[in-house]
CSV table of N, CA and C in Angstrom, one decimal:
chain,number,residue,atom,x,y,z
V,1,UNK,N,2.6,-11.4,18.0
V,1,UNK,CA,2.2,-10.7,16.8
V,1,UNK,C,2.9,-9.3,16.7
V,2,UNK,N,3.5,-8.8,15.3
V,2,UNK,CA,4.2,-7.5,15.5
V,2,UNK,C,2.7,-6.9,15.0
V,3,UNK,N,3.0,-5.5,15.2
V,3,UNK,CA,2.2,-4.0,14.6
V,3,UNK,C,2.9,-3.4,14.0
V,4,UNK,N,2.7,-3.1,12.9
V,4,UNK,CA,4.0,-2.0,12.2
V,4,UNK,C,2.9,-0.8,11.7
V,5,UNK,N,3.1,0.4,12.1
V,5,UNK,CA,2.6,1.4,11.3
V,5,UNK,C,3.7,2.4,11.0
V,6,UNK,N,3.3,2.9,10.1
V,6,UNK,CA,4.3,3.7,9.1
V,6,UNK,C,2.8,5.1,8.5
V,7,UNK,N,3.3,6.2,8.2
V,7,UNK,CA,2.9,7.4,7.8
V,7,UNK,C,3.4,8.2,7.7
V,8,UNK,N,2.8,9.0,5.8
V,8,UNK,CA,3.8,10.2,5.7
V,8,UNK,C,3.1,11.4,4.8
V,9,UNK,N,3.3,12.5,5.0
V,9,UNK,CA,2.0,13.4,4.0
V,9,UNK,C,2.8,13.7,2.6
V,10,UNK,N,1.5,13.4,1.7
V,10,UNK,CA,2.0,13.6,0.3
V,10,UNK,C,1.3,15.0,-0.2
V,11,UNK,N,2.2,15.5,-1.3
V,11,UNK,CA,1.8,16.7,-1.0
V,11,UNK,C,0.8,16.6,-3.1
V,12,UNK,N,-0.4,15.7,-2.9
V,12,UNK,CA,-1.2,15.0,-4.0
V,12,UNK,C,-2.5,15.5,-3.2
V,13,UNK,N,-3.7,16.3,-3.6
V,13,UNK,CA,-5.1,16.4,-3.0
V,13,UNK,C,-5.2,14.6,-3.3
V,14,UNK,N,-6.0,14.7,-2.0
V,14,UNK,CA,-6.9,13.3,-1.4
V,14,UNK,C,-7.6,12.6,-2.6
V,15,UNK,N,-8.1,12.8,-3.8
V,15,UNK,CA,-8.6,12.1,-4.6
V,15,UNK,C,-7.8,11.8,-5.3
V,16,UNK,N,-6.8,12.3,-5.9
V,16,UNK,CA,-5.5,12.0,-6.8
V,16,UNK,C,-5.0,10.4,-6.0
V,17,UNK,N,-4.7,10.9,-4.5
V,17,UNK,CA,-4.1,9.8,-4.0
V,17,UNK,C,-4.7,8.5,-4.0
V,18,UNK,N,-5.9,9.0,-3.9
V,18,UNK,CA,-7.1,7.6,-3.3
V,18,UNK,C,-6.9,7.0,-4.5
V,19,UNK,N,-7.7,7.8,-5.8
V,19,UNK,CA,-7.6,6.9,-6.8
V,19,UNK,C,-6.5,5.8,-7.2
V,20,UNK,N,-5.3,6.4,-6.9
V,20,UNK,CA,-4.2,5.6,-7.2
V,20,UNK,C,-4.5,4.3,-6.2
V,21,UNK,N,-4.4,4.3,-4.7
V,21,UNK,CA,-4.3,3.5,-3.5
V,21,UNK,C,-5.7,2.7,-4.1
V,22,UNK,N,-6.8,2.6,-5.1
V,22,UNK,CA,-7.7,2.0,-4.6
V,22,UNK,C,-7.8,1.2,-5.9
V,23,UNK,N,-7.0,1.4,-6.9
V,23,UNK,CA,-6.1,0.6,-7.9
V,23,UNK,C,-6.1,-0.6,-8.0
V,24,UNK,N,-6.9,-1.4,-7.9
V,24,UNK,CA,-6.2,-2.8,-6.9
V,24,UNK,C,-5.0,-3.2,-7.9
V,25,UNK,N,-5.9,-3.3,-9.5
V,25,UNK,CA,-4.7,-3.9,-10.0
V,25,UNK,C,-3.8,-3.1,-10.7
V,26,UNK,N,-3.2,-2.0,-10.4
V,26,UNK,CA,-2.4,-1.2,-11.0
V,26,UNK,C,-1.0,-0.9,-10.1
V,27,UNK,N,-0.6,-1.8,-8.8
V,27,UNK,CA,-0.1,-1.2,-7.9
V,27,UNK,C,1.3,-0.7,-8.6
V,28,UNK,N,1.8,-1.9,-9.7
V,28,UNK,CA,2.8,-1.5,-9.9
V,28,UNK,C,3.0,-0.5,-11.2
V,29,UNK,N,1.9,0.1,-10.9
V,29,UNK,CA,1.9,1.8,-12.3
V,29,UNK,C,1.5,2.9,-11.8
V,30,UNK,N,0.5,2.5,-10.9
V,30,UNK,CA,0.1,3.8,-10.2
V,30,UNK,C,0.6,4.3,-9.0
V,31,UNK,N,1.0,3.6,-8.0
V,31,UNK,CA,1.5,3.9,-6.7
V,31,UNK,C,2.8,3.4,-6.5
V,32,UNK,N,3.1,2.7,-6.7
V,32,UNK,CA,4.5,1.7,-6.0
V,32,UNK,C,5.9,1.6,-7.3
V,33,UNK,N,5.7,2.4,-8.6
V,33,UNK,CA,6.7,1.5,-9.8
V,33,UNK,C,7.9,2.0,-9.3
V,34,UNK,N,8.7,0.6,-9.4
V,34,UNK,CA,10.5,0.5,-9.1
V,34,UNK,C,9.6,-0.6,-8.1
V,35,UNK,N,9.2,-0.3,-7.0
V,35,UNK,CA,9.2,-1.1,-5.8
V,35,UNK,C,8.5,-2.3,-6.0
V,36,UNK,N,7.7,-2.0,-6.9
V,36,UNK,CA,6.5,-3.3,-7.3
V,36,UNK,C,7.1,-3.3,-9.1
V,37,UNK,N,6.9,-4.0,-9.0
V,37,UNK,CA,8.0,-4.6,-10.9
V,37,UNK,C,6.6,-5.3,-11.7
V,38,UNK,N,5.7,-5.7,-10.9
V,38,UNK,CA,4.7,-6.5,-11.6
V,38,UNK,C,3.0,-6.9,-10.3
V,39,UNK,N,2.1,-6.5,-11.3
V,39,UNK,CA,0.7,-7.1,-10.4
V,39,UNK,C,-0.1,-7.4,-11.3
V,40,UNK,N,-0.6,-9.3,-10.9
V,40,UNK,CA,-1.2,-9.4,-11.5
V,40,UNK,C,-2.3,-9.9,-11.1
V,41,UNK,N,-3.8,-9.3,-11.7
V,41,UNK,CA,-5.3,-9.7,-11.0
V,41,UNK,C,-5.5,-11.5,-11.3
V,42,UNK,N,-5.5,-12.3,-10.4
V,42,UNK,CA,-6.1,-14.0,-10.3
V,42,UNK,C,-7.7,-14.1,-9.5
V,43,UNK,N,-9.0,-13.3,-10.0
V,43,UNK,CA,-9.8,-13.0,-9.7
V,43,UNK,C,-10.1,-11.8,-8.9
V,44,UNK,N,-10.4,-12.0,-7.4
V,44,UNK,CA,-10.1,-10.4,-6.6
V,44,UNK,C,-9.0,-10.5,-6.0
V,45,UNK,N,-7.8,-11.5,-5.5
V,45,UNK,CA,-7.0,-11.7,-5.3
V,45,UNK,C,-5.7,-10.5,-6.4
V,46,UNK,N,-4.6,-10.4,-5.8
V,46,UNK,CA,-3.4,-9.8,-6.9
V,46,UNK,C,-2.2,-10.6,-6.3
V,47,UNK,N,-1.4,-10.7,-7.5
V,47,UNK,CA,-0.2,-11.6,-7.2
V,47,UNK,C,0.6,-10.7,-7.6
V,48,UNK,N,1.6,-9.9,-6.7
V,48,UNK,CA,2.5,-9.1,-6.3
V,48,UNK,C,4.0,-9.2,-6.7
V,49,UNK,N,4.5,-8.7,-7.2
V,49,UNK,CA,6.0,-9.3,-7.7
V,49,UNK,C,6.6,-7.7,-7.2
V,50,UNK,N,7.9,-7.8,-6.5
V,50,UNK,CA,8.8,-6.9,-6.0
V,50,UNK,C,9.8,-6.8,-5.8
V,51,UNK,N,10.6,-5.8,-6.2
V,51,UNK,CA,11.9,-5.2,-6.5
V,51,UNK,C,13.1,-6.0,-6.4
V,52,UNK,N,12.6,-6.9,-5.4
V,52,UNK,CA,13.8,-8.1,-4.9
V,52,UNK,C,13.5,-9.7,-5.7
V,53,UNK,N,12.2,-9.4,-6.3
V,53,UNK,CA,12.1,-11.2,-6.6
V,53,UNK,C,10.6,-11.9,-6.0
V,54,UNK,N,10.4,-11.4,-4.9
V,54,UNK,CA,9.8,-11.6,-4.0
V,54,UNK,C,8.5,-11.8,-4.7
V,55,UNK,N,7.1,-12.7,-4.5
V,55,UNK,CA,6.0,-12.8,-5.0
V,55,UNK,C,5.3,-12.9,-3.8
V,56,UNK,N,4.1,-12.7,-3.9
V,56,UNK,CA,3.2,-12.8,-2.8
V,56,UNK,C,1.5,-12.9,-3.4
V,57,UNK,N,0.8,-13.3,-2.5
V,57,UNK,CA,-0.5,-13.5,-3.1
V,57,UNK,C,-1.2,-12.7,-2.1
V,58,UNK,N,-2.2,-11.6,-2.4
V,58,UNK,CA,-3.0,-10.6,-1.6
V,58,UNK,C,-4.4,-10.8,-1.9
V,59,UNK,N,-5.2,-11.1,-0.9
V,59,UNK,CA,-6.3,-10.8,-0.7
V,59,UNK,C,-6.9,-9.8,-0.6
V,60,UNK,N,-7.9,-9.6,-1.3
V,60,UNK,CA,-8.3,-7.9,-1.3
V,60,UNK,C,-9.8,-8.6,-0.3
V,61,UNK,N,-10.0,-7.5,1.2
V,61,UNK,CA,-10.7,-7.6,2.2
V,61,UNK,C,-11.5,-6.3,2.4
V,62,UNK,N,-11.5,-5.5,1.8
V,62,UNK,CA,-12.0,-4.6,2.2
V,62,UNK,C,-11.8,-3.2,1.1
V,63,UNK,N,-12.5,-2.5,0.5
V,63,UNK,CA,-12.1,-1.4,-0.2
V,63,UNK,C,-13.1,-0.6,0.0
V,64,UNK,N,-13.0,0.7,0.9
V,64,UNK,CA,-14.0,1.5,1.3
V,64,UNK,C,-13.7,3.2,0.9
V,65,UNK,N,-15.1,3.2,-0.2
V,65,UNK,CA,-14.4,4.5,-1.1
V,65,UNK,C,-14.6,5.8,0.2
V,66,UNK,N,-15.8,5.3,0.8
V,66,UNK,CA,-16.2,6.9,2.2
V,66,UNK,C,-15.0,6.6,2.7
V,67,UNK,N,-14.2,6.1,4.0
V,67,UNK,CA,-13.6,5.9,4.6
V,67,UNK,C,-12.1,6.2,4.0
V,68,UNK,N,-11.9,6.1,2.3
V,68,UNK,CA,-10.6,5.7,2.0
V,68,UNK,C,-9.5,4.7,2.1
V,69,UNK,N,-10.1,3.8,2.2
V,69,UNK,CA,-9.1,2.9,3.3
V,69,UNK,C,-9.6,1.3,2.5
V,70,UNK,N,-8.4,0.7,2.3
V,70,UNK,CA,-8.2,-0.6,1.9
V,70,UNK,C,-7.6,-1.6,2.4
V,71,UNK,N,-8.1,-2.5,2.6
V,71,UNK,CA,-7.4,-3.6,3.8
V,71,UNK,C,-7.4,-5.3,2.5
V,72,UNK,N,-6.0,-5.3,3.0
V,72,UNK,CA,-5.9,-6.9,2.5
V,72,UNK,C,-5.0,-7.8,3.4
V,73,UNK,N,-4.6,-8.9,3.1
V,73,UNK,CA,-4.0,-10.4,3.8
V,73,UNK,C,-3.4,-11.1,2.7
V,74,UNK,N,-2.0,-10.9,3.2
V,74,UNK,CA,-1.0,-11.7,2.6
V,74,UNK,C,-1.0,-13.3,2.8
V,75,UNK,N,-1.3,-14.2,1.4
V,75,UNK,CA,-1.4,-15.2,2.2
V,75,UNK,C,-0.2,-16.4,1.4
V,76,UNK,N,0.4,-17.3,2.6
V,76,UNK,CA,1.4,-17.9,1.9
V,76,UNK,C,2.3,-16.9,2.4
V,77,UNK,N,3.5,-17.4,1.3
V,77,UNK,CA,4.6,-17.1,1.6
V,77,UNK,C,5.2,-17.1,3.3
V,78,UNK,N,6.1,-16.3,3.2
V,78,UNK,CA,6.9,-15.9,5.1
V,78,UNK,C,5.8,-16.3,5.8
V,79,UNK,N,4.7,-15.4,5.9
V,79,UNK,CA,3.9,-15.1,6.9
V,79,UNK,C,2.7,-16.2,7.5
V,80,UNK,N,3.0,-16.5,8.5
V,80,UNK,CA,1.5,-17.3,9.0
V,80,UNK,C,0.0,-16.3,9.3
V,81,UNK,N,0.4,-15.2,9.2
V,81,UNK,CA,-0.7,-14.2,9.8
V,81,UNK,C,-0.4,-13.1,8.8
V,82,UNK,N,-1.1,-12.1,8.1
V,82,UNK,CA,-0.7,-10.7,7.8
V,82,UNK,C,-1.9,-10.2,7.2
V,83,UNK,N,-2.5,-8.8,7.8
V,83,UNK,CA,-3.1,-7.7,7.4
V,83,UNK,C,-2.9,-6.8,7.3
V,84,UNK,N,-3.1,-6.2,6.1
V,84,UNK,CA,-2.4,-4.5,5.6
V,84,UNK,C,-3.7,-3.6,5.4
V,85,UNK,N,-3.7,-2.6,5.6
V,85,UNK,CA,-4.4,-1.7,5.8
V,85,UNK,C,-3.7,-0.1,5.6
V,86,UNK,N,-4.6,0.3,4.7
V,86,UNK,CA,-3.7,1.3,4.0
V,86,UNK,C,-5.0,2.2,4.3
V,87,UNK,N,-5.0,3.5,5.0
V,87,UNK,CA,-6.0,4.8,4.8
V,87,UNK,C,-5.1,6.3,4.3
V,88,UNK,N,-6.2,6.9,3.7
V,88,UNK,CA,-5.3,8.0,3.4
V,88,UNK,C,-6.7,9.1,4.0
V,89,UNK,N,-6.3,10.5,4.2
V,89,UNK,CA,-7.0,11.7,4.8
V,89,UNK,C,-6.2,12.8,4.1
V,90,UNK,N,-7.2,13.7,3.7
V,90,UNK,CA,-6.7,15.3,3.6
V,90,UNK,C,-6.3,15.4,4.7
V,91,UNK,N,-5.1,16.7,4.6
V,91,UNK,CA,-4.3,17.0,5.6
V,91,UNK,C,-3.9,18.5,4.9
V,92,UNK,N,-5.3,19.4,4.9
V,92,UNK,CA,-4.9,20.8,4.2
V,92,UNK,C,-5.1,20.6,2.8
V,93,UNK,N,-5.2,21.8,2.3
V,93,UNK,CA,-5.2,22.0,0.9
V,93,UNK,C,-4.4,21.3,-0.1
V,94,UNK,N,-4.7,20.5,-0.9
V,94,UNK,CA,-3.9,20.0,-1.6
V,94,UNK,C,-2.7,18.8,-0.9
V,95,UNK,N,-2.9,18.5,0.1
V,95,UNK,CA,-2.1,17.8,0.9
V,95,UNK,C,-2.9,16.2,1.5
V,96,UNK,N,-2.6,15.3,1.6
V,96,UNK,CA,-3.4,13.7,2.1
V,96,UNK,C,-2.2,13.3,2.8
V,97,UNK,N,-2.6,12.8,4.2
V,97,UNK,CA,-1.4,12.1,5.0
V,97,UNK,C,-2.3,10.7,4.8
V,98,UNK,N,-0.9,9.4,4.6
V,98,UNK,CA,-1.2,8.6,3.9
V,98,UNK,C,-1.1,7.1,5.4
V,99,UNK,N,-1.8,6.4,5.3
V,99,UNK,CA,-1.2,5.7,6.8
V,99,UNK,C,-1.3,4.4,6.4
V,100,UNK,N,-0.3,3.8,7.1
V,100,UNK,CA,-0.2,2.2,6.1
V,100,UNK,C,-0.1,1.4,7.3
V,101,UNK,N,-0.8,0.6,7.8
V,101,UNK,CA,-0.2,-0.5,9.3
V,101,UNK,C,-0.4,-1.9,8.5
V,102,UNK,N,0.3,-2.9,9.1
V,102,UNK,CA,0.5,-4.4,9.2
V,102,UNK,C,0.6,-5.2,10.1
V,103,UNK,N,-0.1,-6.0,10.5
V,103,UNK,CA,0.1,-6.9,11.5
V,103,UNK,C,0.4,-7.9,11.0
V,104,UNK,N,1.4,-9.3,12.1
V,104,UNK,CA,1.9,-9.9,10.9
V,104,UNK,C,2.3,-11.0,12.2
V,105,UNK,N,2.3,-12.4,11.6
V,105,UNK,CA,3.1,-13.4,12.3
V,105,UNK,C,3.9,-13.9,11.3
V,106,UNK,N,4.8,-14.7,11.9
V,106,UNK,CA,5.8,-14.5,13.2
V,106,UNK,C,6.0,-13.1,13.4
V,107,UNK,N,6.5,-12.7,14.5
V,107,UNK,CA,6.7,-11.7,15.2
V,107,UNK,C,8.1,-10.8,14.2
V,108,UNK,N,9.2,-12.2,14.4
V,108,UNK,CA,10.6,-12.0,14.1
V,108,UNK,C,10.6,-11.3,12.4
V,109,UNK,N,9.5,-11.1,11.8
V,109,UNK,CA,9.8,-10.7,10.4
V,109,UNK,C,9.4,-9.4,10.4
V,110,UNK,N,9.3,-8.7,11.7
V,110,UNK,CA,8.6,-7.1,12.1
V,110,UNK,C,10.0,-6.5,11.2
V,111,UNK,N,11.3,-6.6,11.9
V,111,UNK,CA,12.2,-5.7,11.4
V,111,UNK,C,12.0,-5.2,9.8
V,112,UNK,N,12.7,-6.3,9.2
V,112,UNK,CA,12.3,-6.2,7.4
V,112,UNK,C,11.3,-6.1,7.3
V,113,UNK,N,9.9,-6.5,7.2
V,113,UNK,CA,8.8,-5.8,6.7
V,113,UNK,C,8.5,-4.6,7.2
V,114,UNK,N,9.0,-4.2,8.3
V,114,UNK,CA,9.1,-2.7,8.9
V,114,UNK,C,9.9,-1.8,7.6
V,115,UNK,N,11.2,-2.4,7.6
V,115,UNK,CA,11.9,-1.6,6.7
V,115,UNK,C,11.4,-1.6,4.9
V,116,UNK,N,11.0,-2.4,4.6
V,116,UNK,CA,10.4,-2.8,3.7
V,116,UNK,C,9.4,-1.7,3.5
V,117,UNK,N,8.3,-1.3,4.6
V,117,UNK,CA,7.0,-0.9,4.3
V,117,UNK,C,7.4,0.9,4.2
V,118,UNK,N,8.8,1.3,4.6
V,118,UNK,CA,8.8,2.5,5.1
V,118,UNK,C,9.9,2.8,3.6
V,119,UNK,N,10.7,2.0,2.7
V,119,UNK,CA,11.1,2.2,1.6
V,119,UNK,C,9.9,2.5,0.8
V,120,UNK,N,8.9,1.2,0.9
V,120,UNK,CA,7.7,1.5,0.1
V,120,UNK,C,6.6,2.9,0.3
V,121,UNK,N,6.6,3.2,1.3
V,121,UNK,CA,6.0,4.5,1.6
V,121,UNK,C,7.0,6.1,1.1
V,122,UNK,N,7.5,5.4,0.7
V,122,UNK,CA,9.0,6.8,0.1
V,122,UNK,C,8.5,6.6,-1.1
V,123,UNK,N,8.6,6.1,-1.9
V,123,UNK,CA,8.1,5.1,-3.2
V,123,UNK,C,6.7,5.7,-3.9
V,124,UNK,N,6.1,5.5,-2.5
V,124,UNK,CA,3.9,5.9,-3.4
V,124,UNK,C,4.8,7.9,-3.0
V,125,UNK,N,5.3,8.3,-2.1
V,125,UNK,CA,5.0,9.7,-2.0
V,125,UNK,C,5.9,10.0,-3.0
V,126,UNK,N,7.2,9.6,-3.5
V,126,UNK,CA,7.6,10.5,-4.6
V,126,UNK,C,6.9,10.1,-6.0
V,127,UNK,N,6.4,9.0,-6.1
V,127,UNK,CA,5.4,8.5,-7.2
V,127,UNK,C,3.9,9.5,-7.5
V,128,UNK,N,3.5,9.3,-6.2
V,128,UNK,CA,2.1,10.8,-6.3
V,128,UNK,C,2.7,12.1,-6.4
V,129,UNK,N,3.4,12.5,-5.6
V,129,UNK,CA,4.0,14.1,-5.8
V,129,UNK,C,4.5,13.9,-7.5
V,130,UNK,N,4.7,13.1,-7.8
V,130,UNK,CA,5.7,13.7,-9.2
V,130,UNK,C,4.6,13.2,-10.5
V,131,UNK,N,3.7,12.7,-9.8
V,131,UNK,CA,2.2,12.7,-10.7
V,131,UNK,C,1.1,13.7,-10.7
V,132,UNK,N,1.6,14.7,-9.4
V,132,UNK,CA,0.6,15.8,-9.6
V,132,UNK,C,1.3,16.7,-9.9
V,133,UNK,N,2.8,17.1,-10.5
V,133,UNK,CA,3.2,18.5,-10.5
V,133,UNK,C,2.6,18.3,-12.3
V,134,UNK,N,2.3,20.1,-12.1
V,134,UNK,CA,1.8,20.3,-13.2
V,134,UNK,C,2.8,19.9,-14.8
V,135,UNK,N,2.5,19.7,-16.1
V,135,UNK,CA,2.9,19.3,-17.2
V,135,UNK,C,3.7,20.7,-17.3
């Protein structure tokens, strides 16, 4: 099994961010647009469409407003195994460091979803930063 974790501080206060991350079905307007092209709700499930073509079907496992943190499971597609887990925390005034991990089988698809998750994490931070600078 790989581990991928990825984190980066956005410079969005912690509720601006959360709300966006806790979105379920907005990923591709509020946090991720270019990277995510389309999300669509199939109950609590979202069907994910991305920048390359790519679709995927996500399980929504967990959405914890105290904690911050939302966890789902890619199912289908590549993967025999995958859980994503996304927390975010203040980090100073006006600041939230954002933390994204995936565990995933096969092993061998660590590289690309690695690189994948760390394009995507450039993505939600110039997406939130350029959603909080003032009008």
């Amino acid at each position: 099994m790989a581990s991928i974790r990825t984190e980066i501080l956005i410079d969005t206060p912690l509720d601006v961010v959360w709300a966006a991350l806790r979105d379920w079905g907005a990923l591709h307007e509020r946090l991720a647009p270019g990277f995510v092209t389309d999300t669509r709700l199939d109950g609590t499930d979202r069907i994910v469409t991305f920048f390359d073509g790519t679709v995927v079907r996500e399980v929504l496992v967990d959405l914890d407003d105290d904690a911050h943190r939302l966890v789902w499971s890619v199912v289908g597609g590549p993967y025999t195994h995958h859980n994503g887990v996304a927390q975010v925390f203040a980090d100073g005034p006006g600041r939230t460091r954002f933390f994204w991990v995936a565990d995933l089988l096969p092993g061998d698809l660590a590289a690309r979803t690695g690189a994948l998750m760390e394009q995507g994490i450039a993505v939600i931070k110039e997406t939130l930063e350029a959603q909080a600078l003032p009008a």
